[in-house]
Coordinates of C-alpha atoms in Angstrom, one line a residue:
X1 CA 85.4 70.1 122.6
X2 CA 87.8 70.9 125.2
X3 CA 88.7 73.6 123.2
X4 CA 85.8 75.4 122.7
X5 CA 86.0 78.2 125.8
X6 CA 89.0 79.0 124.1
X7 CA 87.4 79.4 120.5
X8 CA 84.6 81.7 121.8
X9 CA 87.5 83.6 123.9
X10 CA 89.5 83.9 120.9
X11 CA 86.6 85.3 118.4
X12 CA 85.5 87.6 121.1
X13 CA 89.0 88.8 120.8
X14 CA 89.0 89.0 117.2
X15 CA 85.8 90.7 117.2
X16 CA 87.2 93.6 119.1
X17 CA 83.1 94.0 120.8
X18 CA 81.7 93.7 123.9
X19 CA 78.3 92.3 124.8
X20 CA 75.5 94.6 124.3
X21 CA 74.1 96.1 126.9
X22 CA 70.4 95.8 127.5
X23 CA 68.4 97.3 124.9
X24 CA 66.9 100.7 125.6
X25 CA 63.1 101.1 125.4
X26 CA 63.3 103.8 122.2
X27 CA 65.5 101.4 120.2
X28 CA 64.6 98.3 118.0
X29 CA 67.3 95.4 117.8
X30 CA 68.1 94.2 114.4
X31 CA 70.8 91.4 113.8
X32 CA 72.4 91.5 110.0
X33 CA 74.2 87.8 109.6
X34 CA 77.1 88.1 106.8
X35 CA 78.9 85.7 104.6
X36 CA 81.1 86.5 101.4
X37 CA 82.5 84.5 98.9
X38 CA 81.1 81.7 99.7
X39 CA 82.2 80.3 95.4
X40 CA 79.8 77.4 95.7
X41 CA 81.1 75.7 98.7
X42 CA 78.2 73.9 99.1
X43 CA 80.2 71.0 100.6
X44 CA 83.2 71.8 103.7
X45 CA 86.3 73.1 101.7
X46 CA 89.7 70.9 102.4
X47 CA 91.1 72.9 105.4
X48 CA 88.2 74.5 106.7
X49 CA 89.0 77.8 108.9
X50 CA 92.6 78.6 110.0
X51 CA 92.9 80.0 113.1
X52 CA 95.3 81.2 116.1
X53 CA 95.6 78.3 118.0
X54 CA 94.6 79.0 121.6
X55 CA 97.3 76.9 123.0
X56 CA 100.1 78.7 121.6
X57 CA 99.4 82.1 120.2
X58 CA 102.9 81.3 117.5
X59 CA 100.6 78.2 115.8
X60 CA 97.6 78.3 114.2
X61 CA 94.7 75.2 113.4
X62 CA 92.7 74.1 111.1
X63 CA 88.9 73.8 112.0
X64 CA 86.5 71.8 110.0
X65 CA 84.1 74.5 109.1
X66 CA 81.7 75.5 105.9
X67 CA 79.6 74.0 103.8
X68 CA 75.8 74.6 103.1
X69 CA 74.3 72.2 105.5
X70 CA 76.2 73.4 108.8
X71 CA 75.6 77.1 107.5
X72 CA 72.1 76.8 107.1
X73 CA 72.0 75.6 110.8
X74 CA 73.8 78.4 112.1
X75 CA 72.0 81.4 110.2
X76 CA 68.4 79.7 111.7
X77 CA 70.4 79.1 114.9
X78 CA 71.2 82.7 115.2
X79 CA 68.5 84.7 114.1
X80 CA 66.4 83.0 116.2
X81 CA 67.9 85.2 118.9
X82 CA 65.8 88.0 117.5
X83 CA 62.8 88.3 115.1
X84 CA 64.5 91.2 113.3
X85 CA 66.7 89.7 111.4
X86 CA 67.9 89.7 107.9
X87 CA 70.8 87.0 106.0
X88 CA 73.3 89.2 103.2
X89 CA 76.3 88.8 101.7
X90 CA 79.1 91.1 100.0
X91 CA 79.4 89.0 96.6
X92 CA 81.1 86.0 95.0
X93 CA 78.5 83.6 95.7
X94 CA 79.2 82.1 92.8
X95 CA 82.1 81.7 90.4
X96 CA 85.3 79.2 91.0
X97 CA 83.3 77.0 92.3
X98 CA 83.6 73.2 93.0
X99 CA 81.9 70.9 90.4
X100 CA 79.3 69.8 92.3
X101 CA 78.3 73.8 91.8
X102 CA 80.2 74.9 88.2
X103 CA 78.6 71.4 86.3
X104 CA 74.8 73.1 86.7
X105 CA 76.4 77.0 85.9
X106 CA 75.7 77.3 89.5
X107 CA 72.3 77.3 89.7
X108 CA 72.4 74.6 92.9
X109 CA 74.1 77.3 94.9
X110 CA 71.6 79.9 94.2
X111 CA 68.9 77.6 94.8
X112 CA 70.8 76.3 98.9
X113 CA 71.6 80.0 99.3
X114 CA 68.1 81.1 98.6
X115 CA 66.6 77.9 100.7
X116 CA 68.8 78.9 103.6
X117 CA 67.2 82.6 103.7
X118 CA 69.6 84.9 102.0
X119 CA 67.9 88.2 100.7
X120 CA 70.3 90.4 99.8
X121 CA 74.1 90.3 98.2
X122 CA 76.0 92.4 96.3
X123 CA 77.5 91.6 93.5
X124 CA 81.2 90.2 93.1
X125 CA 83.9 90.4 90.3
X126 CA 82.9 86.3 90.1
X127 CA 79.3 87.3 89.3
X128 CA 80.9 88.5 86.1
X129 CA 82.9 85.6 84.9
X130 CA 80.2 84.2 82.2
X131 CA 78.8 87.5 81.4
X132 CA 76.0 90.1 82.8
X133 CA 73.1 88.0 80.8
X134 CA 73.9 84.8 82.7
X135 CA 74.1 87.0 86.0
X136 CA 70.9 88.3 85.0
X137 CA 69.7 85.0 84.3
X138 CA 70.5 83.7 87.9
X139 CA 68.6 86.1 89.4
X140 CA 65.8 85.9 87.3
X141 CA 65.2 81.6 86.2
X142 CA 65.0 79.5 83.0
X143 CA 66.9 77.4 81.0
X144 CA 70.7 78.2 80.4
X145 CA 70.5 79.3 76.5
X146 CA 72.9 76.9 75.2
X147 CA 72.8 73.9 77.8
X148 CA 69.3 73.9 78.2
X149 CA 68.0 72.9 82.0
X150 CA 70.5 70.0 83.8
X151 CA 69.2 70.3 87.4
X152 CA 66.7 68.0 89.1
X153 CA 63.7 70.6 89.0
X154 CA 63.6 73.5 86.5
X155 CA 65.4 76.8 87.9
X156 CA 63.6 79.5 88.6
X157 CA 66.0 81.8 89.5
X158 CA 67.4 84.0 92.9
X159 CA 65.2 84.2 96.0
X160 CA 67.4 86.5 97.0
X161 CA 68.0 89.8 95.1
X162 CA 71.3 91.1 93.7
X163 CA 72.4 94.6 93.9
X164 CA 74.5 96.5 91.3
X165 CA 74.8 99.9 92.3
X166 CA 78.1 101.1 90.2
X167 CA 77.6 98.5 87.6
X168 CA 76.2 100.6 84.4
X169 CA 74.9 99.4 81.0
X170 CA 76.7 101.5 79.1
X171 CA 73.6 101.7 76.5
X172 CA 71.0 102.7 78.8
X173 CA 73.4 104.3 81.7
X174 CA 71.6 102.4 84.6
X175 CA 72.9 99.8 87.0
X176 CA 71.9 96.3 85.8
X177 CA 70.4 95.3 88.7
X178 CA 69.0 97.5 91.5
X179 CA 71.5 99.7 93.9
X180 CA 69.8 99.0 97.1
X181 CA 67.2 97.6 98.9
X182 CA 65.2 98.9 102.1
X183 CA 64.1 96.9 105.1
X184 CA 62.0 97.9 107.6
X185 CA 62.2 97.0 111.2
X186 CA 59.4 97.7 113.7
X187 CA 58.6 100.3 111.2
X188 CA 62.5 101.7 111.0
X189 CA 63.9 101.6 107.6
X190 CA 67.3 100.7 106.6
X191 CA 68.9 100.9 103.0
X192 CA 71.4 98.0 101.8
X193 CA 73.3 99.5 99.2
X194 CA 75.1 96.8 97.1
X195 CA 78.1 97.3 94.7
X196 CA 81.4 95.7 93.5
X197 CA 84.9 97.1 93.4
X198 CA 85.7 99.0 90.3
X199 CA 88.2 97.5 88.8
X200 CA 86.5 94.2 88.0
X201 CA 87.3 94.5 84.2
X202 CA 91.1 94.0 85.3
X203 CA 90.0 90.8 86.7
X204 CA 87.6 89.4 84.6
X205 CA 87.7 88.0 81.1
X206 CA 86.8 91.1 79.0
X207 CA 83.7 89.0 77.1
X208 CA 82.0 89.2 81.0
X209 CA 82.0 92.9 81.3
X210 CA 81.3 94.0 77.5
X211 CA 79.2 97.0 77.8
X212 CA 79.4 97.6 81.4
X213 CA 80.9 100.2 83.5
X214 CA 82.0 100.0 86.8
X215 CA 81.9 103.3 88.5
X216 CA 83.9 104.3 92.0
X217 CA 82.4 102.7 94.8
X218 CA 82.7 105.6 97.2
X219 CA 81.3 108.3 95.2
X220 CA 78.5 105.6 94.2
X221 CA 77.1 105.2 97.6
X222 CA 77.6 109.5 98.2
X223 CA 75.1 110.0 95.6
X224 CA 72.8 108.1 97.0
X225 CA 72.5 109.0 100.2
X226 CA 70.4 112.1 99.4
X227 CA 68.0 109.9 97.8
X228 CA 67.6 107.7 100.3
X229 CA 67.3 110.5 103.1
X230 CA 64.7 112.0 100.8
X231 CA 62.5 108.8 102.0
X232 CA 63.1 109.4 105.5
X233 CA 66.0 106.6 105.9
X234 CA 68.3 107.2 108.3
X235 CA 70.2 103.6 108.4
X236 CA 72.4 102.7 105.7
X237 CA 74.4 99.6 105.3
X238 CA 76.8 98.7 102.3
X239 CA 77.9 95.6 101.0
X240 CA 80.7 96.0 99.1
X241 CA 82.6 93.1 97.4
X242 CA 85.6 94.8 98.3
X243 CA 88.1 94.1 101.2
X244 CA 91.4 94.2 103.2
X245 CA 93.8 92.3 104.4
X246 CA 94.3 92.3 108.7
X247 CA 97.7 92.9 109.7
X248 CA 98.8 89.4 111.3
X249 CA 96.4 87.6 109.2
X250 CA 94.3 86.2 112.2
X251 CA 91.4 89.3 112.0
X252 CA 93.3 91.7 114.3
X253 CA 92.4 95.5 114.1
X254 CA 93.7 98.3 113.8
X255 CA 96.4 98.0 111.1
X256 CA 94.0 96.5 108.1
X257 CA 95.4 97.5 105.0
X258 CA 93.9 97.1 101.2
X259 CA 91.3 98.7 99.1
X260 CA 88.6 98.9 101.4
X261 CA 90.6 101.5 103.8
X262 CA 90.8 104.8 101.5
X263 CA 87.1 103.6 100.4
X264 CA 85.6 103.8 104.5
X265 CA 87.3 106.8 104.8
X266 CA 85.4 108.4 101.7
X267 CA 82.1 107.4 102.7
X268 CA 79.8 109.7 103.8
X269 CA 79.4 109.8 107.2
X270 CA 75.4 108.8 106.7
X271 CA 76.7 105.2 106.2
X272 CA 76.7 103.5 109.2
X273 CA 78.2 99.6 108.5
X274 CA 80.1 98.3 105.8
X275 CA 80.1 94.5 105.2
X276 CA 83.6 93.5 102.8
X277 CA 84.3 90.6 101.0
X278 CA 86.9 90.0 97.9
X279 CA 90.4 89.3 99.8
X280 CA 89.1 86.1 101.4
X281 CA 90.2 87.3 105.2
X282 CA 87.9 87.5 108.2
X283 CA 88.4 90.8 110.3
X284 CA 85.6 93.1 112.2
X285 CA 87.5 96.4 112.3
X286 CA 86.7 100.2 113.2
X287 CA 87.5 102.8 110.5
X288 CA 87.3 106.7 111.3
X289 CA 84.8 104.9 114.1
X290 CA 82.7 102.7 111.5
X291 CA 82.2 99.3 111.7
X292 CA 83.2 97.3 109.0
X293 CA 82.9 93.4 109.0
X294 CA 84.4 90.3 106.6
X295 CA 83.9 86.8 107.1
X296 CA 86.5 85.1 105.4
X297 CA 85.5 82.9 102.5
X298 CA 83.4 79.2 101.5
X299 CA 81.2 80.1 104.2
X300 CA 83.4 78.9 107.2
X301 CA 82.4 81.9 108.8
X302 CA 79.1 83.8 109.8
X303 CA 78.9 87.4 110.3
X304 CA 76.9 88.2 113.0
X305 CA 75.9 91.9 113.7
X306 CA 73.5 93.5 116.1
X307 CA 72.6 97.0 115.3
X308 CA 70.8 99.1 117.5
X309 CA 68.2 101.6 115.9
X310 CA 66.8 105.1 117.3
X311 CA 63.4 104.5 117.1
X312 CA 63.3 108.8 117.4
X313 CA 65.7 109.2 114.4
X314 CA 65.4 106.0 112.3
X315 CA 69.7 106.3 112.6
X316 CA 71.6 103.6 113.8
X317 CA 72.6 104.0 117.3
X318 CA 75.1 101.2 117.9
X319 CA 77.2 98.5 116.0
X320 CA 78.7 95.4 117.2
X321 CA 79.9 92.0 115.6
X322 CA 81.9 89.0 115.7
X323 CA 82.8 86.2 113.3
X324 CA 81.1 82.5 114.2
X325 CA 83.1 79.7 112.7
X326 CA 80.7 77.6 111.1
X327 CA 82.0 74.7 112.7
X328 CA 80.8 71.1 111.4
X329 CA 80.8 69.4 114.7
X330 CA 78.6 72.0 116.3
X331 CA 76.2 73.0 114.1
X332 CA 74.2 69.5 112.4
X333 CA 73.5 69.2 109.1
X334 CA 70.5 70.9 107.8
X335 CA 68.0 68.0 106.3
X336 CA 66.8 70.2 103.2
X337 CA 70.4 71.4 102.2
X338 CA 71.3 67.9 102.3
X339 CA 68.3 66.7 100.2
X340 CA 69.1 69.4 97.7
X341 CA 73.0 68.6 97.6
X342 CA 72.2 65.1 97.3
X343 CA 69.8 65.5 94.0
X344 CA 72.8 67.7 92.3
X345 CA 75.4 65.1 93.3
X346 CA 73.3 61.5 91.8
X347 CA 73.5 63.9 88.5
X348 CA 77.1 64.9 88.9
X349 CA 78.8 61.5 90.4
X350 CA 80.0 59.6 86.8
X351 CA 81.8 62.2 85.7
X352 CA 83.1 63.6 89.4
X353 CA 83.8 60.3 90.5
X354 CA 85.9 59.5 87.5
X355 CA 89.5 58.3 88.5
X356 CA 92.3 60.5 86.2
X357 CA 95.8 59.4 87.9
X358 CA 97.6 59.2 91.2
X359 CA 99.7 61.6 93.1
X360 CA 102.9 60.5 95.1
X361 CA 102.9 63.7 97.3
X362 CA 100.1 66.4 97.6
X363 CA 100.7 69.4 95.8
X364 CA 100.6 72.7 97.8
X365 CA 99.0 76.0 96.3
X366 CA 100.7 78.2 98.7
X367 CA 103.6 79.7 97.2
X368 CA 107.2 79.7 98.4
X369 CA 109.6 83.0 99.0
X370 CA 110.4 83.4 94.9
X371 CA 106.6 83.2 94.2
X372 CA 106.4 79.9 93.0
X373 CA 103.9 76.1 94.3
X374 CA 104.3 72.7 93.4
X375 CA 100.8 73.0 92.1
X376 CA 101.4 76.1 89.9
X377 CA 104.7 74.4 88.4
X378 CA 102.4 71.4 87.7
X379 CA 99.5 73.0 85.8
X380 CA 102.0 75.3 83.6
X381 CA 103.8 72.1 83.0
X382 CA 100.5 70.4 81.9
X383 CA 99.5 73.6 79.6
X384 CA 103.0 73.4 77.7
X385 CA 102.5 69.9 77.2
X386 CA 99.0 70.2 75.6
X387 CA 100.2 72.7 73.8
X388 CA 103.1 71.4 72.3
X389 CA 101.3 70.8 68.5
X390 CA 101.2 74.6 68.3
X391 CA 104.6 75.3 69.0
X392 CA 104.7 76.3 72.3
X393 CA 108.1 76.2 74.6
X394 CA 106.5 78.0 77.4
X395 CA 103.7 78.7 79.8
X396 CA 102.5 80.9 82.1
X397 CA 99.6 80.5 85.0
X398 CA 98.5 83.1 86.7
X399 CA 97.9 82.0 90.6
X400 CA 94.4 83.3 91.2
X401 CA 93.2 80.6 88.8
X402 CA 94.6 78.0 91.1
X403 CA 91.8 77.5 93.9
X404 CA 92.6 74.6 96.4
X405 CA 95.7 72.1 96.7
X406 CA 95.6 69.1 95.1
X407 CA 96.0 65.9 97.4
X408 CA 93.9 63.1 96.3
X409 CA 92.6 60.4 98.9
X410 CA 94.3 58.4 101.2
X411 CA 95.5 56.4 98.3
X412 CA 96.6 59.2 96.2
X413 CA 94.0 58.1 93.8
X414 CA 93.4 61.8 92.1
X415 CA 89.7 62.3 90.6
X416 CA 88.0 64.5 88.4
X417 CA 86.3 66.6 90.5
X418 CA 89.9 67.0 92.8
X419 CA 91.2 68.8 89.8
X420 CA 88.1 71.0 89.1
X421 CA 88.7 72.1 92.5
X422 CA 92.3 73.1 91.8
X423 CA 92.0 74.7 88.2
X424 CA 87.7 75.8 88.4
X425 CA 87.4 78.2 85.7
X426 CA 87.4 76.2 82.0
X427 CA 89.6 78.4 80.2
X428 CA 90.3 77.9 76.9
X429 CA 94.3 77.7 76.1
X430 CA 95.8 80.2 74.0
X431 CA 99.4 80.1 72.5
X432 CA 100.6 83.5 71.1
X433 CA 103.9 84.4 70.0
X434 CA 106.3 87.1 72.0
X435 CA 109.4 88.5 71.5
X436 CA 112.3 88.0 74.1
X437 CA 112.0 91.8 75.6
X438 CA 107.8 91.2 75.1
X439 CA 108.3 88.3 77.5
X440 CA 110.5 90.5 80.1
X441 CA 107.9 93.3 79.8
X442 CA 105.0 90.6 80.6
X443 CA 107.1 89.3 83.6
X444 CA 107.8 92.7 85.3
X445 CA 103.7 93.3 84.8
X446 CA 103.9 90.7 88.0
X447 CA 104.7 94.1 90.1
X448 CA 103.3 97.2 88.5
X449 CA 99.4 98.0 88.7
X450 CA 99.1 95.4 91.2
X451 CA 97.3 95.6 95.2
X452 CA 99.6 92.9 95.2
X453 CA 102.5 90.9 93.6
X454 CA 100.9 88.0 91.2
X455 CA 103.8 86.0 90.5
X456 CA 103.1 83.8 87.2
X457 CA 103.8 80.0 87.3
X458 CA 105.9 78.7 84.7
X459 CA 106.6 75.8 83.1
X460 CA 110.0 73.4 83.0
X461 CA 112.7 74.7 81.0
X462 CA 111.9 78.7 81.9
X463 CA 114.0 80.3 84.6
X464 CA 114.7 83.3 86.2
X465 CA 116.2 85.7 89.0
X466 CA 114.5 89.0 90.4
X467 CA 115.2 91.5 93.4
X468 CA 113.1 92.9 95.6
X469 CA 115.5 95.7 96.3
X470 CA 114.9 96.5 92.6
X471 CA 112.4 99.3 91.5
X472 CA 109.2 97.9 90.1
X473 CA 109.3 97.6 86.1
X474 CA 113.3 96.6 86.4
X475 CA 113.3 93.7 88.5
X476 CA 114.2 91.2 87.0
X477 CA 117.5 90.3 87.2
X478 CA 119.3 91.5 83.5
X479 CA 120.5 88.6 82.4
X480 CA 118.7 85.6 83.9
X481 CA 115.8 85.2 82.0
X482 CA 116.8 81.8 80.4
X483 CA 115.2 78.7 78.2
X484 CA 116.6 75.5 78.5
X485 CA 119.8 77.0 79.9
X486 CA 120.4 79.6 77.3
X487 CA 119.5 83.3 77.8
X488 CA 116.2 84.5 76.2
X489 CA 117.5 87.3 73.3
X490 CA 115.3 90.3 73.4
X491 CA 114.4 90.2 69.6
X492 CA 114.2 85.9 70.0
X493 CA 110.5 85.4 69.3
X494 CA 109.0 82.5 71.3
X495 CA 105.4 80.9 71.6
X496 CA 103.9 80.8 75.3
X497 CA 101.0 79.6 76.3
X498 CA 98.6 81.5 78.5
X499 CA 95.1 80.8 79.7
X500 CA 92.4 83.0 77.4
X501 CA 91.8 84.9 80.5
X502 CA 95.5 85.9 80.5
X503 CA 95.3 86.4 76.6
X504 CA 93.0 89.1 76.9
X505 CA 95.0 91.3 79.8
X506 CA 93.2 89.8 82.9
X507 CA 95.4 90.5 86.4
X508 CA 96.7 93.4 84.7
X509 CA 98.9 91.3 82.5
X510 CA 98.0 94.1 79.3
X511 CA 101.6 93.2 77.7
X512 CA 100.3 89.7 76.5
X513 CA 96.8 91.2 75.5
X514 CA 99.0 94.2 73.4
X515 CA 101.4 92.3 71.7
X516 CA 100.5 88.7 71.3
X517 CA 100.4 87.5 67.9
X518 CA 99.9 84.2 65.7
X519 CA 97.2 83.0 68.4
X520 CA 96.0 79.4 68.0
X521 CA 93.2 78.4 70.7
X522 CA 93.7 74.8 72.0
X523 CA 91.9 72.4 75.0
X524 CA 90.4 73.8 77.6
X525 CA 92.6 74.4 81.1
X526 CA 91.3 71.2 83.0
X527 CA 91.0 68.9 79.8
X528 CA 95.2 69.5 80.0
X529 CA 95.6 69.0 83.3
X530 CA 93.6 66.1 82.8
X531 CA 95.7 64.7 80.3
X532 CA 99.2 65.4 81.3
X533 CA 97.7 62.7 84.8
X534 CA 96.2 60.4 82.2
X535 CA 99.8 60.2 80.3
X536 CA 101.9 60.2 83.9
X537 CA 100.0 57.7 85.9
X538 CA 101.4 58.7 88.7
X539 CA 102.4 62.6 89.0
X540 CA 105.2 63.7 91.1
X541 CA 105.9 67.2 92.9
X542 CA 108.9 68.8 91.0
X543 CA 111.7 70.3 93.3
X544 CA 113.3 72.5 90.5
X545 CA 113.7 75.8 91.6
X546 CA 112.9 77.6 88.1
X547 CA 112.4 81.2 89.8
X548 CA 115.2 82.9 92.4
X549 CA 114.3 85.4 94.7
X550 CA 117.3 88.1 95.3
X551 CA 116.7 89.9 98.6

């Protein structure tokens, strides 16, 4: 608690606003609170929110923060400082989520979401991963077709209402879901225009999006700002599950970088806020002068955001925010969250609780200097091994689909529900045969098409070199790409095994989508993880460097 000027010094800081200054008589006050993929965190994630430590500006710290009781506090907390208010979010709600969540297809985080006061949220890629008729299907209630109803109480759907503005059904050429909503304040109205970034079917199983089209997100919001001054609105806000990345990774501004940049700048200048999501960062930044807010991920943080509106012109006069951290040891535990959490978790306890093995060291997510974790090296080791009755000799994991470390308890004692935190998204494993060059043309996809490098975990027995200083599509190293010791031969034909989002082209990985052959579907993901700790007993990190990083 010591701390705590510091923290409110610091957020200020990272905020980049000043205080308001009293409100004029011919303006009404509205505050917009903010979270984005929040993925079902409806307990605090491991690790909370990092942040600069205020002590030494080199460190940073780790704050207990999130989870649905403590966040529920704060949004009542903080719109109680002003009776116009409204709770949104930029997408992602659900999707990768912990067990607790992902056992009931998520329906217990639309239900705390909804109880907490949310109204409004775009839709995210993660929205997408079981398909547009289970999307539709959380807004709307009933049954899950095929599981039938889990939950303590029967679900009867969203509170909240989902926005789809540049998401088309490619039969009827209409969003799925509305484009935006309008709120009116003191009589003011104000459009929330929701939407998610276009190039979801890159990163989402191609089953998910079937018959949809995702259209530009800038040019989506332009065309509807005519309509939307045709009814007299003046304020317009957008909730994009889109983002950027801050340039020190602690929120500062200027120098954010990513997606959402070129997008601001193409918006027409009608739009007055933009609230991000999608990269996971928190930042509350100024583009070409327009305010546009992110509040990190799992609901550690709380977007608040006071707008000042021209009671004259309907427009929006001013914009200010800063990021709360949804601290656990200053905002108590909301009493119906917790009664909701608890019913989910008497349901969910024998087979979350289950013991599956032991760990002698946590295993790390975050990748080293070639691109490589501990974790990642385990699960591809765990997919070869599951794999080994359909010939495989290799795997590959792409690192989005690895969510949190993997530590254990105190003991090391490693449950079921640690790894569904780790590996969330119950893919089925696919184990396709490729041809030496196939293999280096899959590997060199980890650089071309991509915001960012995605460097593939492999499994034991696969090594390799690549160069930085090397033009994307040649770098890896001519020569290195090696199997047990012996160079890979581009006509050698080899079977890998990928997750089934990988086998259909997901992260931009088309190569293995093109020219995979011979497939033969196995386990699912966490059923091999699952086994390969059940066999072990105890599961080691491995230190085997398998990929070298030149320059």
């Amino acid at each position: 608690m010591r701390r705590l000027p510091f923290f409110i010094a610091l957020l200020a800081t990272l905020a980049g606003c000043a205080a308001m200054a009293p409100r004029p008589a011919d303006t009404v006050a509205v505050k917009v609170l903010a979270i984005n993929d929040f993925h079902g965190n409806l307990r605090p994630p491991a690790g909370g929110f990092r942040m600069r430590d205020p002590q030494d500006p080199e460190k940073s710290i780790d704050i207990a923060a999130g989870g649905a009781e403590h966040l529920a506090s704060a949004v009542r907390e903080l719109r109680a400082r002003n009776p116009n208010h409204v709770f949104v979010a930029a997408g992602d709600l659900v999707g990768a989520s912990p067990l607790l969540s992902a056992l009931f297809d998520d329906e217990p985080t639309v239900e705390s979401l909804g109880l907490m006061g949310l109204a409004i949220s775009a839709v995210g890629n993660h929205e997408f991963d079981r398909g547009a008729a289970e999307l539709l299907r959380l807004q709307r209630g009933g049954c899950h077709p095929d599981k039938g109803c889990k939950g303590p109480t029967p679900f009867a759907g969203a509170r909240f209402q989902y926005l789809a503005a540049s998401t088309i059904d490619t039969r009827t050429g209409q969003p799925i879901l509305p484009a935006y909503v309008v709120k009116r304040f003191e009589g003011i109205p104000v459009a929330f225009i929701g939407l998610t970034l276009k190039t979801t079917p890159q990163i989402v199983m191609p089953a998910g999006v079937a018959g949809l089209e995702f259209r530009d997100e800038a040019a989506t919001v332009n065309a509807l700002v005519p309509e939307l001054r045709r009814q007299g609105i003046e304020a317009i806000v957008v909730l994009i599950h889109e983002g950027g990345f801050p340039a020190s990774g602690h929120g500062d501004c200027p120098g954010l970088s990513g997606p959402i940049v070129p997008i601001v700048r193409q918006l027409d200048p009608a739009v007055d806020l933009v609230i991000s999501g999608h990269t996971h960062r928190a930042y509350v930044c100024r583009i070409d002068g327009r305010l546009v807010t992110s509040a990190d991920r799992y609901g550690t943080l709380l977007g608040e955001i006071d707008l000042l509106l021209d009671r004259a012109s309907g427009d929006v006069r001013e914009a200010n925010a800063r990021n709360v951290v949804v601290r656990t040891d200053l905002f108590a535990k909301d009493e119906a969250q917790t009664r909701l959490i608890e019913a989910y978790e008497r349901l969910s306890a024998p087979l979350a609780r289950r013991v599956v093995g032991r760990l002698a060291a946590p295993l790390a997510r975050d990748e080293g200097p070639a691109g490589e974790s501990p974790l990642g090296q385990l699960v591809a080791d765990a997919q070869l091994a599951a794999t080994a009755d359909a010939g495989a000799q290799l795997a590959l994991m792409n690192p989005g689909g690895l969510r949190a470390a993997l530590t254990g308890d105190a003991q090391g004692t490693v449950r079921y529900e640690d790894l569904f935190a780790a590996q969330p998204f119950s893919n089925a494993l696919v184990t396709i045969t490729l041809t030496g060059a196939q293999l280096l043309q899959v590997l060199e996809q980890q650089w071309a098409g991509q915001a960012r490098p995605r460097l593939l975990q492999v499994s034991r027995g696969l090594s390799y070199a690549w160069d930085a200083a090397r033009p994307v599509g040649q770098r890896i190293v001519p020569g290195s790409l090696q199997l047990d010791g012996h160079t890979i031969a581009p006509e050698q034909r080899l079977r890998v095994t990928v997750n089934a989002y990988l086998a259909s082209g997901g992260d931009n990985f088309k190569a293995l989508a093109e020219n995979g052959s011979d497939a033969h579907t196995g386990m699912m993901d966490i059923e091999a993880l699952e086994q390969y700790f059940r066999r072990a007993g105890t599961v080691s990190p491995t230190t085997d460097g398998r990929i070298q990083r030149l320059n």
